[in-house]
Amino acid sequence: MRDLSILLSLCIASLLAQPTCTLRSHLKIKELVGFAWKNCGSPDDPAVMKTLSISPDPISVPGNLMASAMGTTSVALTAPVSLNVTLEKEVAGFWVKIPCLEEIGSCHYSNACDLLDQVIPPGQDCPEPLHTYGLPCHCPFKAGDYSLPQSQFYLPDIELPFWLTNGNYRVQGVMGADGKELGCLKVSLSIHSA
C-alpha cells in the first residue's frame, strides 16, 4: 500500500501542485470513464500494486469516489525518488505522447517527494482516510505491506489545460532511485469535460 499511496499521491500532486499558467482554460472535468490499471514493471520490482478498485464508473467530478487497494514495497522509498510520467492521448486511433508542458504531461520529476510536500506540507497530518488507517503521505515510505479498505474520497472540480480535454488517455508512472526502477504503474481512463 505504501507504493500505492506514493503513486496516487504523486499522480495527484503532479496535477494539483502546478502553478496556474496562461495555458489553462475554464474546462472542468465532468466525468472519468473506463478506469483500468496494471503493473508495468519487471517481476522483481520492489514496489508492486496487488489490487486497486475504484467506483463508480463513470466517476463524476465533482463527486464521491470509492476506492480500495493493496500493495507492497520490499525496500524503503526515501528521497530522492524519481518519477517518469508518460502521458498519451488517443487521436484518430493512434496513441500520441503528450509532451511536458508547464510540468504537466510526459514529465520527469527528479524528486517526487517534493511534489508530495507541495500538496501536503510537512508536519501536516495526512488527509483522510490515509490518516485513519495510518498510511503515510510523505517520504520516507518504509518497506512493508499496506492495505486501504474500501474508502470514500471526494473529488473537487478540477480545471484542465485546454490541450488536455475530452478523450482516452494512458498514463504510465515509473518510480526509481539510485538508477534502479522501483515500480511501474499504468492507468487508462477517458475524460469528459464540461
Short mmCIF file of C-alpha atoms in Angstrom, two decimals:
data_model
loop_
_atom_site.label_atom_id
_atom_site.label_comp_id
_atom_site.label_asym_id
_atom_site.label_seq_id
_atom_site.Cartn_x
_atom_site.Cartn_y
_atom_site.Cartn_z
CA MET A 1 0.00 0.00 0.00
CA ARG A 2 2.87 2.39 0.57
CA ASP A 3 3.72 2.22 -3.09
CA LEU A 4 0.03 2.87 -3.81
CA SER A 5 -0.11 5.88 -1.53
CA ILE A 6 3.03 7.37 -3.04
CA LEU A 7 1.99 6.64 -6.64
CA LEU A 8 -1.52 8.01 -6.18
CA SER A 9 -0.22 10.93 -4.16
CA LEU A 10 2.38 11.69 -6.80
CA CYS A 11 -0.14 11.49 -9.61
CA ILE A 12 -2.47 13.86 -7.80
CA ALA A 13 0.42 16.13 -6.83
CA SER A 14 1.65 16.35 -10.41
CA LEU A 15 -1.78 17.64 -11.45
CA LEU A 16 -2.61 19.88 -8.49
CA ALA A 17 0.74 21.30 -7.40
CA GLN A 18 1.42 23.15 -10.61
CA PRO A 19 1.32 26.95 -10.69
CA THR A 20 -1.59 28.48 -12.58
CA CYS A 21 -0.43 29.10 -16.10
CA THR A 22 -1.67 31.00 -19.11
CA LEU A 23 -2.42 27.74 -20.93
CA ARG A 24 -5.24 26.87 -18.53
CA SER A 25 -8.80 27.30 -19.69
CA HIS A 26 -12.01 27.06 -17.76
CA LEU A 27 -12.69 23.48 -18.84
CA LYS A 28 -13.58 21.28 -15.90
CA ILE A 29 -13.62 17.52 -15.74
CA LYS A 30 -17.21 16.28 -15.77
CA GLU A 31 -16.57 12.55 -15.50
CA LEU A 32 -13.93 9.85 -15.77
CA VAL A 33 -14.90 6.62 -17.53
CA GLY A 34 -13.32 3.21 -18.04
CA PHE A 35 -10.63 3.33 -15.35
CA ALA A 36 -8.21 0.40 -15.59
CA TRP A 37 -4.74 -0.25 -14.18
CA LYS A 38 -1.86 -2.71 -14.26
CA ASN A 39 1.69 -3.09 -13.01
CA CYS A 40 4.08 -2.47 -15.89
CA GLY A 41 7.48 -3.11 -14.34
CA SER A 42 9.64 -6.18 -14.21
CA PRO A 43 8.62 -9.09 -11.94
CA ASP A 44 11.42 -8.25 -9.50
CA ASP A 45 10.45 -4.57 -8.98
CA PRO A 46 10.31 -3.94 -5.22
CA ALA A 47 7.13 -1.77 -5.34
CA VAL A 48 4.06 -3.60 -6.65
CA MET A 49 0.35 -2.88 -6.65
CA LYS A 50 -1.62 -6.01 -5.74
CA THR A 51 -5.20 -4.74 -6.02
CA LEU A 52 -6.87 -1.44 -6.89
CA SER A 53 -10.60 -0.94 -7.11
CA ILE A 54 -12.29 2.36 -7.98
CA SER A 55 -16.01 3.01 -8.46
CA PRO A 56 -18.46 4.15 -9.74
CA ASP A 57 -17.89 4.05 -13.49
CA PRO A 58 -18.27 6.74 -14.72
CA ILE A 59 -16.74 8.76 -11.89
CA SER A 60 -18.44 12.15 -11.62
CA VAL A 61 -16.35 15.23 -10.91
CA PRO A 62 -17.12 16.80 -8.54
CA GLY A 63 -18.41 13.80 -6.64
CA ASN A 64 -17.64 10.87 -4.40
CA LEU A 65 -15.26 8.09 -5.33
CA MET A 66 -14.96 4.71 -3.59
CA ALA A 67 -11.52 3.11 -3.62
CA SER A 68 -9.68 0.19 -2.06
CA ALA A 69 -6.15 -1.04 -2.64
CA MET A 70 -3.37 -3.33 -1.51
CA GLY A 71 0.31 -3.08 -2.36
CA THR A 72 3.79 -3.77 -1.13
CA THR A 73 7.31 -2.44 -1.28
CA SER A 74 10.27 -4.54 -0.24
CA VAL A 75 12.57 -1.51 0.07
CA ALA A 76 12.20 1.85 1.79
CA LEU A 77 11.28 4.70 -0.56
CA THR A 78 13.44 7.61 0.56
CA ALA A 79 14.17 10.93 -1.12
CA PRO A 80 15.11 11.44 -3.79
CA VAL A 81 12.59 9.20 -5.58
CA SER A 82 12.44 9.98 -9.29
CA LEU A 83 9.19 9.71 -11.22
CA ASN A 84 8.99 9.43 -15.01
CA VAL A 85 5.47 10.05 -16.27
CA THR A 86 4.40 9.20 -19.80
CA LEU A 87 1.01 10.60 -20.81
CA GLU A 88 -0.60 9.51 -24.08
CA LYS A 89 -3.86 10.55 -25.74
CA GLU A 90 -5.71 8.55 -28.39
CA VAL A 91 -6.00 10.62 -31.58
CA ALA A 92 -7.68 9.12 -34.66
CA GLY A 93 -6.94 5.59 -33.44
CA PHE A 94 -3.27 6.26 -32.63
CA TRP A 95 -1.65 6.87 -29.24
CA VAL A 96 0.19 10.20 -29.21
CA LYS A 97 2.66 11.10 -26.46
CA ILE A 98 1.82 14.44 -24.82
CA PRO A 99 4.97 16.47 -24.15
CA CYS A 100 5.79 18.03 -20.78
CA LEU A 101 4.14 21.48 -20.76
CA GLU A 102 4.11 23.60 -17.59
CA GLU A 103 5.18 20.43 -15.68
CA ILE A 104 2.08 18.52 -16.86
CA GLY A 105 2.25 15.69 -19.40
CA SER A 106 5.13 13.33 -20.11
CA CYS A 107 7.49 14.75 -17.49
CA HIS A 108 10.46 13.66 -15.40
CA TYR A 109 10.40 14.65 -11.73
CA SER A 110 13.84 14.21 -10.17
CA ASN A 111 12.43 14.17 -6.62
CA ALA A 112 8.77 13.24 -6.48
CA CYS A 113 8.84 13.56 -2.69
CA ASP A 114 8.92 17.33 -3.24
CA LEU A 115 5.59 17.08 -5.08
CA LEU A 116 4.02 15.43 -2.06
CA ASP A 117 5.38 18.19 0.17
CA GLN A 118 3.79 20.83 -2.10
CA VAL A 119 0.35 19.22 -1.83
CA ILE A 120 0.56 18.32 1.87
CA PRO A 121 3.10 20.47 3.72
CA PRO A 122 5.48 18.57 6.03
CA GLY A 123 4.19 18.47 9.60
CA GLN A 124 0.57 18.47 8.47
CA ASP A 125 -1.49 15.31 9.10
CA CYS A 126 -2.18 13.10 6.11
CA PRO A 127 -5.68 13.59 4.69
CA GLU A 128 -8.49 11.16 5.44
CA PRO A 129 -8.79 8.24 5.08
CA LEU A 130 -4.99 7.80 4.94
CA HIS A 131 -4.68 9.27 8.44
CA THR A 132 -7.30 6.90 9.91
CA TYR A 133 -5.53 3.83 8.51
CA GLY A 134 -2.02 5.03 9.38
CA LEU A 135 -0.94 5.29 5.75
CA PRO A 136 1.90 7.73 5.01
CA CYS A 137 1.71 10.64 2.60
CA HIS A 138 5.34 11.84 2.80
CA CYS A 139 8.74 10.33 2.19
CA PRO A 140 10.25 8.18 3.52
CA PHE A 141 7.92 5.24 2.97
CA LYS A 142 9.04 2.22 4.97
CA ALA A 143 9.24 -1.24 3.40
CA GLY A 144 6.15 -3.35 4.04
CA ASP A 145 2.63 -4.35 3.03
CA TYR A 146 -0.22 -1.87 3.19
CA SER A 147 -3.93 -2.03 2.67
CA LEU A 148 -6.58 0.63 2.19
CA PRO A 149 -10.05 -0.76 2.94
CA GLN A 150 -12.99 0.43 0.84
CA SER A 151 -12.99 4.19 1.50
CA GLN A 152 -14.79 7.24 0.20
CA PHE A 153 -12.97 10.22 -1.31
CA TYR A 154 -14.44 13.49 -2.53
CA LEU A 155 -13.20 14.71 -5.91
CA PRO A 156 -13.49 18.52 -6.25
CA ASP A 157 -13.82 20.44 -9.51
CA ILE A 158 -10.56 20.11 -11.43
CA GLU A 159 -9.57 22.57 -14.16
CA LEU A 160 -7.75 21.19 -17.18
CA PRO A 161 -5.29 22.83 -19.55
CA PHE A 162 -7.01 23.46 -22.87
CA TRP A 163 -4.93 20.74 -24.55
CA LEU A 164 -5.98 18.09 -22.04
CA THR A 165 -9.68 17.72 -22.78
CA ASN A 166 -12.16 15.04 -23.83
CA GLY A 167 -10.57 11.78 -24.87
CA ASN A 168 -8.98 8.46 -23.99
CA TYR A 169 -5.73 8.59 -22.03
CA ARG A 170 -2.97 6.28 -20.85
CA VAL A 171 -0.65 7.32 -18.04
CA GLN A 172 2.44 5.37 -17.01
CA GLY A 173 4.46 6.26 -13.92
CA VAL A 174 7.88 4.72 -13.27
CA MET A 175 9.46 5.29 -9.85
CA GLY A 176 13.18 4.97 -9.42
CA ALA A 177 16.09 5.66 -7.08
CA ASP A 178 19.85 5.36 -7.48
CA GLY A 179 19.42 4.48 -11.16
CA LYS A 180 17.17 1.48 -10.39
CA GLU A 181 13.49 1.01 -11.19
CA LEU A 182 11.39 0.63 -8.05
CA GLY A 183 7.94 0.20 -9.58
CA CYS A 184 5.77 0.95 -12.58
CA LEU A 185 2.01 1.55 -12.76
CA LYS A 186 -0.07 2.10 -15.89
CA VAL A 187 -3.56 3.65 -15.76
CA SER A 188 -6.06 4.16 -18.58
CA LEU A 189 -9.21 6.26 -18.50
CA SER A 190 -11.44 8.55 -20.52
CA ILE A 191 -12.02 12.19 -19.60
CA HIS A 192 -15.25 14.03 -20.38
CA SER A 193 -15.13 17.75 -19.65
CA ALA A 194 -17.94 20.23 -19.19
#
